[in-house]
Coordinates of C-alpha atoms in Angstrom, one line a residue:
X8 CA -14.9 21.2 -68.7
X9 CA -18.2 21.5 -66.8
X10 CA -18.5 17.7 -66.5
X11 CA -14.9 17.5 -65.0
X12 CA -15.8 20.1 -62.4
X13 CA -19.0 18.3 -61.5
X14 CA -17.1 15.0 -61.0
X15 CA -14.5 16.8 -58.9
X16 CA -17.1 18.4 -56.6
X17 CA -19.0 15.1 -56.4
X18 CA -15.8 13.3 -55.3
X19 CA -15.1 16.0 -52.7
X20 CA -18.6 15.7 -51.4
X21 CA -18.3 11.9 -51.0
X22 CA -15.0 12.2 -49.2
X23 CA -16.5 14.8 -46.8
X24 CA -19.5 12.6 -46.2
X25 CA -17.4 9.6 -45.4
X26 CA -15.3 11.7 -43.1
X27 CA -18.3 13.0 -41.3
X28 CA -19.7 9.4 -40.9
X29 CA -16.4 8.2 -39.5
X30 CA -16.3 11.0 -36.9
X31 CA -19.9 10.2 -35.9
X32 CA -19.1 6.5 -35.5
X33 CA -15.9 7.2 -33.6
X34 CA -17.8 9.7 -31.3
X35 CA -20.6 7.2 -30.7
X36 CA -18.1 4.4 -29.9
X37 CA -16.2 6.7 -27.5
X38 CA -19.4 7.7 -25.8
X39 CA -20.6 4.1 -25.5
X40 CA -17.2 3.1 -23.9
X41 CA -17.4 6.0 -21.5
X42 CA -20.9 4.9 -20.4
X43 CA -19.7 1.3 -19.9
X44 CA -16.7 2.6 -17.9
X45 CA -18.9 4.8 -15.6
X46 CA -21.3 1.9 -15.0
X47 CA -18.3 -0.4 -14.1
X48 CA -17.0 2.2 -11.6
X49 CA -20.5 2.5 -10.1
X50 CA -20.6 -1.3 -9.5
X51 CA -17.0 -1.6 -8.3
X52 CA -17.9 -2.5 -4.7
X53 CA -21.1 -4.4 -5.5
X54 CA -19.7 -6.6 -8.4
X55 CA -15.9 -6.3 -8.6
X56 CA -15.7 -9.4 -10.7
X57 CA -18.0 -7.7 -13.4
X58 CA -15.8 -4.6 -13.2
X59 CA -12.8 -6.8 -14.0
X60 CA -14.4 -8.3 -17.0
X61 CA -15.5 -4.8 -18.3
X62 CA -12.0 -3.4 -17.7
X63 CA -10.5 -6.1 -19.8
X64 CA -13.0 -5.3 -22.6
X65 CA -12.3 -1.6 -22.4
X66 CA -8.5 -2.3 -22.4
X67 CA -8.7 -4.4 -25.6
X68 CA -11.0 -1.8 -27.4
X69 CA -9.1 1.3 -26.2
X70 CA -8.1 3.8 -28.9
X71 CA -5.6 5.7 -26.8
X72 CA -3.1 5.0 -24.0
X73 CA -5.1 7.1 -21.6
X74 CA -8.3 5.0 -22.2
X75 CA -6.2 1.8 -21.7
X76 CA -4.7 3.3 -18.5
X77 CA -8.2 4.0 -17.1
X78 CA -9.2 0.4 -17.8
X79 CA -6.1 -0.9 -16.1
X80 CA -6.7 1.3 -13.0
X81 CA -10.3 0.0 -12.7
X82 CA -9.0 -3.5 -13.0
X83 CA -6.4 -2.9 -10.3
X84 CA -9.0 -1.4 -7.8
X85 CA -11.3 -4.4 -8.4
X86 CA -8.5 -6.9 -7.9
X87 CA -7.4 -5.2 -4.7
X88 CA -10.9 -5.5 -3.3
X89 CA -10.7 -9.3 -3.9
X90 CA -7.2 -9.6 -2.4
X91 CA -5.5 -10.3 -5.8
X92 CA -2.6 -8.0 -5.1
X93 CA -0.1 -9.4 -7.6
X94 CA -2.5 -9.0 -10.6
X95 CA -3.3 -5.4 -9.3
X96 CA 0.4 -4.6 -9.1
X97 CA 1.0 -5.7 -12.6
X98 CA -1.9 -3.7 -14.0
X99 CA -0.8 -0.5 -12.2
X100 CA 2.8 -0.8 -13.3
X101 CA 1.6 -1.2 -16.9
X102 CA -0.6 1.8 -16.5
X103 CA 2.4 3.9 -15.3
X104 CA 4.3 2.8 -18.3
X105 CA 1.5 3.9 -20.7
X106 CA 1.5 7.4 -19.0
X107 CA 5.3 7.7 -18.9
X108 CA 5.2 10.3 -21.7
X109 CA 2.6 12.5 -20.1
X110 CA 3.7 13.0 -16.5
X111 CA 1.0 15.6 -15.7
X112 CA -2.0 13.5 -16.7
X113 CA -4.9 13.1 -14.2
X114 CA -4.9 9.4 -15.0
X115 CA -1.2 9.0 -14.0
X116 CA -2.1 10.8 -10.7
X117 CA -4.9 8.2 -10.2
X118 CA -2.5 5.3 -10.9
X119 CA 0.1 6.6 -8.4
X120 CA -2.6 7.1 -5.8
X121 CA -3.9 3.5 -6.2
X122 CA -0.3 2.1 -6.3
X123 CA 0.7 4.1 -3.2
X124 CA -2.2 2.7 -1.3
X125 CA -1.4 -0.9 -2.5
X126 CA 2.2 -0.4 -1.3
X127 CA 0.9 0.7 2.1
X128 CA -1.4 -2.4 2.3
X129 CA 1.7 -4.6 1.6
X130 CA 3.8 -2.9 4.3
X131 CA 6.2 -1.3 1.8
X132 CA 6.0 2.1 3.4
X133 CA 9.0 3.8 1.7
X134 CA 7.5 3.1 -1.7
X135 CA 4.0 4.3 -0.6
X136 CA 5.6 7.6 0.6
X137 CA 7.4 7.9 -2.7
X138 CA 4.2 7.7 -4.6
X139 CA 2.4 10.3 -2.5
X140 CA 5.4 12.6 -2.8
X141 CA 5.1 12.3 -6.6
X142 CA 1.4 13.2 -6.4
X143 CA 2.0 16.1 -4.1
X144 CA 4.5 17.7 -6.5
X145 CA 1.7 17.8 -9.2
X146 CA -0.8 19.7 -7.0
X147 CA -0.7 23.4 -6.5
X148 CA -2.9 26.0 -4.7
X149 CA -5.3 26.1 -7.7
X150 CA -5.8 22.3 -8.0
X151 CA -8.9 22.3 -5.8
X152 CA -10.6 24.7 -8.3
X153 CA -10.0 22.3 -11.2
X154 CA -12.9 19.9 -11.6
X155 CA -10.7 17.1 -13.1
X156 CA -8.4 17.2 -10.1
X157 CA -10.7 18.0 -7.2
X158 CA -11.8 14.4 -6.5
X159 CA -8.2 13.3 -6.9
X160 CA -7.1 15.9 -4.4
X161 CA -9.6 14.7 -1.8
X162 CA -8.5 11.1 -2.4
X163 CA -4.8 12.2 -2.0
X164 CA -5.5 13.8 1.4
X165 CA -7.3 10.6 2.5
X166 CA -4.4 8.4 1.3
X167 CA -1.9 10.7 3.1
X168 CA -4.0 10.5 6.3
X169 CA -4.1 6.7 6.1
X170 CA -0.4 6.5 5.7
X171 CA 0.2 8.7 8.7
X172 CA -2.0 6.4 10.8
X173 CA 0.1 3.5 9.6
X174 CA 3.1 5.3 11.1
X175 CA 1.1 6.0 14.3
X176 CA 1.1 9.8 13.7
X177 CA -2.6 10.0 14.6
X178 CA -2.8 13.7 15.3
X179 CA -1.1 14.6 12.0
X180 CA -3.5 12.2 10.3
X181 CA -6.5 14.1 11.5
X182 CA -5.0 17.5 10.6
X183 CA -4.2 16.5 7.0
X184 CA -7.8 16.3 5.9
X185 CA -9.5 19.7 5.4
X186 CA -13.0 19.6 6.8
X187 CA -13.9 22.8 4.9
X188 CA -13.1 21.2 1.6
X189 CA -15.2 18.1 2.4
X190 CA -18.2 20.2 3.3
X191 CA -17.9 22.2 0.1
X192 CA -17.8 19.2 -2.2
X193 CA -19.9 16.7 -0.2
X194 CA -22.7 16.9 -2.8
X195 CA -20.5 16.8 -5.9
X196 CA -18.1 14.1 -4.8
X197 CA -20.0 12.0 -2.2
X198 CA -17.8 8.9 -2.7
X199 CA -14.5 10.7 -2.0
X200 CA -16.0 12.9 0.8
X201 CA -17.6 9.9 2.6
X202 CA -14.3 8.0 2.4
X203 CA -12.4 10.9 3.9
X204 CA -14.9 11.2 6.8
X205 CA -14.5 7.5 7.4
X206 CA -10.8 7.9 7.5
X207 CA -11.1 10.8 10.0
X208 CA -13.3 8.5 12.1
X209 CA -10.6 5.8 12.1
X210 CA -7.8 8.3 12.9
X211 CA -9.6 9.8 15.8
X212 CA -10.5 6.2 17.0
X213 CA -6.8 5.2 16.9
X214 CA -6.0 8.3 18.9
X215 CA -8.7 7.3 21.5
X216 CA -10.9 10.4 20.7
X217 CA -14.1 8.3 20.4
X218 CA -16.5 11.3 20.5
X219 CA -14.8 12.8 17.4
X220 CA -14.6 9.4 15.8
X221 CA -18.3 8.8 16.2
X222 CA -19.1 12.3 14.8
X223 CA -17.2 11.7 11.6
X224 CA -18.4 8.1 11.2
X225 CA -22.0 9.4 11.3
X226 CA -21.1 12.1 8.8
X227 CA -19.7 9.4 6.4
X228 CA -22.8 7.3 6.8
X229 CA -25.2 10.2 6.4
X230 CA -23.5 11.3 3.1
X231 CA -23.4 7.7 1.8
X232 CA -27.1 7.1 2.5
X233 CA -28.2 10.5 1.3
X234 CA -26.2 10.2 -2.0
X235 CA -27.5 6.7 -2.6
X236 CA -24.1 5.0 -2.6
X237 CA -24.3 1.2 -2.7
X238 CA -24.6 -0.6 0.6
X239 CA -21.2 -2.3 0.0
X240 CA -19.6 1.1 0.3
X241 CA -21.7 2.4 3.2
X242 CA -20.6 -0.7 5.1
X243 CA -17.3 1.1 5.8
X244 CA -19.2 3.9 7.6
X245 CA -21.6 1.5 9.4
X246 CA -18.6 -0.4 10.8
X247 CA -17.0 2.8 12.1
X248 CA -20.2 3.9 13.7
X249 CA -20.7 0.5 15.4
X250 CA -17.0 0.5 16.7
X251 CA -17.3 4.0 18.1
X252 CA -20.5 3.2 19.9
X253 CA -19.1 -0.1 21.1
X254 CA -16.1 1.5 22.7
X255 CA -18.2 4.3 24.2
X256 CA -20.5 1.6 25.6
X257 CA -23.6 3.0 23.8
X258 CA -25.2 -0.4 23.8
X259 CA -28.6 0.8 22.5
X260 CA -26.8 2.4 19.5
X261 CA -24.4 -0.4 18.5
X262 CA -27.1 -3.1 18.8
X263 CA -28.9 -1.3 15.9
X264 CA -25.9 -1.9 13.7
X265 CA -25.3 -5.6 14.6
X266 CA -28.0 -7.1 12.3
X267 CA -26.9 -4.9 9.4
X268 CA -23.2 -5.9 9.9
X269 CA -24.3 -9.6 10.0
X270 CA -25.9 -9.2 6.6
X271 CA -23.0 -7.2 5.2
X272 CA -20.4 -9.7 6.5
X273 CA -21.7 -12.1 3.8
X274 CA -22.4 -9.5 1.1
X275 CA -19.4 -7.2 1.0
X276 CA -16.7 -7.9 -1.6
X277 CA -13.8 -6.1 0.0
X278 CA -11.9 -8.9 1.7
X279 CA -10.2 -6.6 4.2
X280 CA -13.5 -5.0 5.1
X281 CA -15.1 -8.4 5.5
X282 CA -12.3 -9.5 7.8
X283 CA -12.7 -6.3 9.9
X284 CA -16.5 -6.9 10.2
X285 CA -16.0 -10.5 11.4
X286 CA -13.3 -9.2 13.9
X287 CA -15.8 -6.7 15.3
X288 CA -18.6 -9.2 15.5
X289 CA -16.3 -11.6 17.3
X290 CA -15.4 -8.9 19.9
X291 CA -19.1 -8.1 20.3
X292 CA -20.2 -11.7 20.9
X293 CA -17.3 -12.3 23.3
X294 CA -18.5 -9.3 25.3
X295 CA -22.0 -10.8 25.3
X296 CA -20.7 -14.2 26.5
X297 CA -22.0 -15.9 23.3
X298 CA -19.2 -18.4 22.8
X299 CA -20.7 -20.2 19.8
X300 CA -21.1 -17.0 17.7
X301 CA -17.8 -15.7 19.0
X302 CA -16.0 -18.8 17.7
X303 CA -17.8 -18.7 14.4
X304 CA -16.9 -15.1 13.6
X305 CA -13.4 -15.4 15.1
X306 CA -12.7 -18.4 12.8
X307 CA -13.9 -16.4 9.8
X308 CA -11.7 -13.6 10.8
X309 CA -8.6 -15.9 11.2
X310 CA -9.2 -17.6 7.9
X311 CA -9.5 -14.2 6.0
X312 CA -6.6 -12.8 7.9
X313 CA -4.4 -15.7 6.9
X314 CA -5.4 -15.6 3.3
X315 CA -4.8 -11.8 3.1
X316 CA -1.4 -12.1 4.8
X317 CA -0.4 -14.8 2.4
X318 CA -1.4 -12.8 -0.6
X319 CA 0.4 -9.7 0.8
X320 CA 3.6 -11.7 1.4
X321 CA 3.6 -13.0 -2.2
X322 CA 3.0 -9.5 -3.5
X323 CA 5.7 -8.0 -1.3
X324 CA 8.2 -10.6 -2.6
X325 CA 7.2 -9.6 -6.1
X326 CA 7.7 -5.9 -5.4
X327 CA 11.2 -6.6 -4.1
X328 CA 12.2 -8.5 -7.2
X329 CA 10.4 -6.3 -9.7
X330 CA 11.1 -2.8 -10.8
X331 CA 9.1 -0.5 -13.0
X332 CA 12.0 -0.4 -15.4
X333 CA 11.1 -4.0 -16.3
X334 CA 7.9 -2.8 -17.9
X335 CA 9.6 0.2 -19.6
X336 CA 12.2 -2.1 -21.2
X337 CA 9.5 -4.0 -23.0
X338 CA 8.7 -1.0 -25.1
X339 CA 12.0 0.7 -25.2
X340 CA 12.3 0.8 -29.0
X341 CA 9.1 2.7 -29.3
X342 CA 10.4 5.7 -27.5
X343 CA 14.1 5.5 -28.6
X344 CA 15.3 8.6 -30.4
X345 CA 18.1 9.3 -32.9
X346 CA 19.5 12.4 -31.2
X347 CA 23.1 11.1 -31.5
X348 CA 24.7 14.5 -30.7
X349 CA 22.7 14.9 -27.5
X350 CA 23.6 11.3 -26.5
X351 CA 27.3 11.9 -27.1
X352 CA 27.3 15.2 -25.0
X353 CA 25.4 13.3 -22.3
X354 CA 28.0 10.5 -22.3
X355 CA 30.8 13.0 -22.1
X356 CA 29.3 14.6 -19.0
X357 CA 28.7 11.2 -17.5
X358 CA 32.3 10.1 -18.0
X359 CA 33.5 13.5 -16.6
X360 CA 31.4 13.2 -13.5
X361 CA 31.8 9.5 -13.0
X362 CA 35.0 9.7 -10.9
X363 CA 33.5 12.3 -8.6
X364 CA 30.3 10.3 -8.2
X365 CA 32.0 7.0 -7.6
X366 CA 34.2 8.5 -4.8
X367 CA 31.2 10.2 -3.2
X368 CA 29.0 7.1 -3.4
X369 CA 31.7 4.9 -1.9
X370 CA 32.2 7.3 1.0
X371 CA 28.5 7.6 1.5
X372 CA 28.0 3.8 1.5
X373 CA 30.8 3.3 3.9
X374 CA 29.1 5.8 6.3
X375 CA 25.9 3.8 5.9
X376 CA 27.9 0.6 6.8
X377 CA 29.5 2.2 9.9
X378 CA 26.2 3.7 11.0
X379 CA 24.3 0.3 10.7
X380 CA 27.1 -1.6 12.5
X381 CA 27.0 0.9 15.3
X382 CA 23.2 0.6 15.5
X383 CA 23.4 -3.2 15.6
X384 CA 26.0 -3.2 18.4
X385 CA 23.8 -0.8 20.4
X386 CA 20.8 -3.1 19.9
X387 CA 22.8 -6.2 21.1
X388 CA 23.8 -4.4 24.3
X389 CA 20.2 -3.7 25.1
X390 CA 18.6 -7.1 24.2
X391 CA 16.2 -7.4 27.2
X392 CA 12.8 -6.0 26.6
X393 CA 11.9 -3.7 29.5
X394 CA 8.4 -2.3 30.0
X395 CA 8.4 0.4 32.6
X396 CA 5.4 1.3 34.7
X397 CA 5.5 4.8 33.2
X398 CA 5.4 3.4 29.6
X399 CA 2.5 1.1 30.7
X400 CA 0.6 4.1 32.0
X401 CA 1.2 6.2 28.9
X402 CA 0.2 3.3 26.6
X403 CA -3.0 2.7 28.6
X404 CA -4.0 6.3 28.2
X405 CA -3.6 6.1 24.5
X406 CA -4.9 2.7 23.5
X407 CA -7.4 0.2 24.9
X408 CA -5.9 -2.7 26.9
X409 CA -6.8 -5.4 24.4
X410 CA -4.2 -7.8 25.6
X411 CA -3.9 -8.7 29.4
X412 CA -0.7 -7.4 30.9
X413 CA 0.5 -10.8 32.0
X414 CA -0.2 -12.3 28.5
X415 CA 1.6 -9.4 26.9
X416 CA 4.7 -9.9 29.1
X417 CA 4.7 -13.7 28.4
X418 CA 4.5 -13.0 24.6
X419 CA 7.3 -10.5 24.8
X420 CA 9.5 -13.1 26.6
X421 CA 8.6 -15.6 23.9
X422 CA 9.4 -13.1 21.2
X423 CA 12.8 -12.4 22.7
X424 CA 13.5 -16.2 22.7
X425 CA 12.3 -16.3 19.1
X426 CA 14.7 -13.5 18.2
X427 CA 17.6 -15.3 19.8
X428 CA 16.9 -18.5 17.9
X429 CA 16.8 -19.2 14.1
X430 CA 13.2 -19.9 13.4
X431 CA 12.8 -16.6 11.6
X432 CA 15.0 -18.0 8.8
X433 CA 12.3 -20.6 7.8
X434 CA 11.0 -19.7 4.4
X435 CA 7.6 -21.1 5.4
X436 CA 7.2 -18.7 8.3
X437 CA 4.0 -16.7 8.3
X438 CA 2.1 -14.6 10.9
X439 CA -0.3 -17.6 11.3
X440 CA 2.4 -20.2 11.8
X441 CA 4.4 -18.0 14.2
X442 CA 1.3 -17.3 16.3
X443 CA 0.7 -21.0 16.5
X444 CA 4.3 -21.6 17.5
X445 CA 4.1 -19.0 20.3
X446 CA 0.8 -20.4 21.5
X447 CA -1.2 -17.2 20.7
X448 CA -3.4 -15.8 18.0
X449 CA -2.5 -13.6 15.0
X450 CA -4.3 -10.6 16.4
X451 CA -2.3 -10.6 19.6
X452 CA 1.0 -11.3 17.8
X453 CA 0.4 -8.6 15.2
X454 CA -0.4 -6.0 17.9
X455 CA 2.7 -6.9 20.0
X456 CA 5.0 -6.5 17.0
X457 CA 3.4 -3.2 16.0
X458 CA 3.4 -1.8 19.5
X459 CA 6.9 -2.9 20.7
X460 CA 8.9 -3.3 17.4
X461 CA 7.2 -0.3 15.7
X462 CA 6.9 -2.1 12.4
X463 CA 4.6 -4.6 10.7
X464 CA 5.2 -8.3 10.8
X465 CA 6.9 -8.6 7.4
X466 CA 9.3 -5.7 8.1
X467 CA 10.1 -7.2 11.5
X468 CA 11.0 -10.7 10.1
X469 CA 13.1 -9.2 7.3
X470 CA 15.1 -7.1 9.7
X471 CA 15.8 -10.2 11.9
X472 CA 17.0 -12.1 8.9
X473 CA 19.3 -9.3 7.7
X474 CA 20.8 -8.8 11.2
X475 CA 21.3 -12.5 11.5
X476 CA 23.3 -12.7 8.3
X477 CA 25.3 -9.6 9.2
X478 CA 26.3 -11.3 12.5
X479 CA 27.4 -14.4 10.6
X480 CA 29.5 -12.2 8.3
X481 CA 31.2 -10.6 11.2
X482 CA 31.7 -13.6 13.4
X483 CA 32.3 -16.4 10.9
X484 CA 34.8 -15.2 8.2
X485 CA 34.0 -18.2 6.0
X486 CA 30.7 -16.5 5.2
X487 CA 32.5 -13.6 3.5
X488 CA 33.4 -16.0 0.6
X489 CA 29.9 -17.4 0.1
X490 CA 27.8 -16.3 -2.9
X491 CA 24.9 -13.9 -2.3
X492 CA 22.4 -16.6 -3.2
X493 CA 23.7 -18.8 -0.4
X494 CA 23.4 -15.9 2.1
X495 CA 19.8 -15.4 0.9
X496 CA 19.1 -19.1 1.4
X497 CA 20.7 -19.2 4.8
X498 CA 18.7 -16.2 6.1
X499 CA 15.4 -17.4 4.8
X500 CA 14.7 -15.3 1.7
X501 CA 13.0 -16.8 -1.3
X502 CA 15.5 -15.4 -3.8
X503 CA 18.8 -13.6 -4.4
X504 CA 16.9 -10.5 -5.6
X505 CA 14.6 -10.3 -2.6
X506 CA 17.5 -10.6 -0.2
X507 CA 19.5 -7.9 -2.0
X508 CA 16.6 -5.5 -2.1
X509 CA 15.6 -6.0 1.5
X510 CA 19.3 -5.8 2.6
X511 CA 19.8 -2.5 0.9
X512 CA 16.5 -1.1 2.2
X513 CA 17.5 -1.8 5.8
X514 CA 21.2 -1.0 5.7
X515 CA 21.4 1.5 2.9
X516 CA 23.9 -0.5 0.8
X517 CA 24.0 -3.7 -1.1
X518 CA 25.2 -7.0 0.4
X519 CA 28.2 -7.1 -2.0
X520 CA 29.4 -3.6 -0.8
X521 CA 28.7 -4.5 2.8
X522 CA 31.0 -7.6 2.5
X523 CA 33.7 -5.6 0.8
X524 CA 33.8 -3.1 3.7
X525 CA 34.1 -5.9 6.2
X526 CA 37.0 -7.4 4.2
X527 CA 38.8 -4.1 4.1
X528 CA 38.5 -3.8 7.9
X529 CA 39.8 -7.3 8.6
X530 CA 43.5 -6.4 7.9
X531 CA 43.2 -3.3 10.1
X532 CA 41.8 -5.3 12.9
X533 CA 44.5 -8.0 12.6

């Protein structure tokens, strides 16, 4: 009896010992992975390619969905820096899928933040707004006092300000960021605070308030240097300081920054930042009359701009043909439940409400159709682009006259001729090719489109293509019988899906429904 008890206690002791060892090993592994992750985040701007390799290692060795999601977010940020937008998009959508069960997790907020910023970069503003709205719903008045959400909250305010600048709401963009919060957390979260100050500098610069712009750019640079952030990151602030001093004609000040920017133009890994540095250096050398160096940096700027625009276009097409449900479908069986009773009650409610919903939806879509046709007719009546002296004066008071007035008028006339033609239906059309066709540069063309069409280049071309096919449907009845894929091909879209998605985004309804409404109106007209 005594021997049996002794064996039993010995076995229990061995089990407990093994359990304790397992816990120690697991904790040690978790701690090591966390250290590796922090190191990769710290080197994100200096060595994004290493961060990508580490993120893939962490993703493979992750024990939980949250750990894998963190690794995917890191991978996405590093890929965005290098201009690999499609890879970043796939990583972020997979991260969202992993967090679909826990909608309140901090990592899901981070994913939505990065994804929203990516959508903004790609010109898909409605989707960017949708992501920021999702994040806003998860923050409350106490969020700023929760350490795990404070840095996210500061990043959220910065992202919101950037998006408002994209929509030319500069005053709102400066009001969104709370300077009191930034001062309070400048020591604890230097990266986030420095980035916010840099954004304030950009927003004030866009609003032509260069004194304020310089003030916040210097704050961003001061925090970056004081906190020992890597020089690849401080480059953002240094460029903002140089720009503000350049516009304010503080030559003695901006000449100090030029040698640093020349070095950084070769060292930084963020392709967009690199492009912006070369653009500024080109402007600087042009003002100095140094044609050789101007041509060198302008060529670098144009090459980077073309590569970025090409990558953005491809990613935009992917967004239009891809939905997050594609990722959720891969793992549908994992989350499928057997609650048959709940399912049957749900189906009963759906069937009961379907008739009401269908009638409401049809009526709503018809209203969208009538609204868009009315808008299109109004646009056709007012085809000529008129720039009044009053508008010129207002624009000059708000933005620097980067394009000569005569050149701007010539470009507007060429743009009108372009809109009346069919060149926008070419699939190969890019900002670079169109600029060449109009005998200008991409910078001028992009600024003209943004200023006078109030949208980015991709959105402008997409709207021309959709309006073109709508006119065809109205004026040539044979088009009403063509397949959607033919209409997509005719208007210059790369696929049926891309065409349908863009068409619905612009008009509010699908091409199929739009055609059905035209067909219904034909007998009435006859």
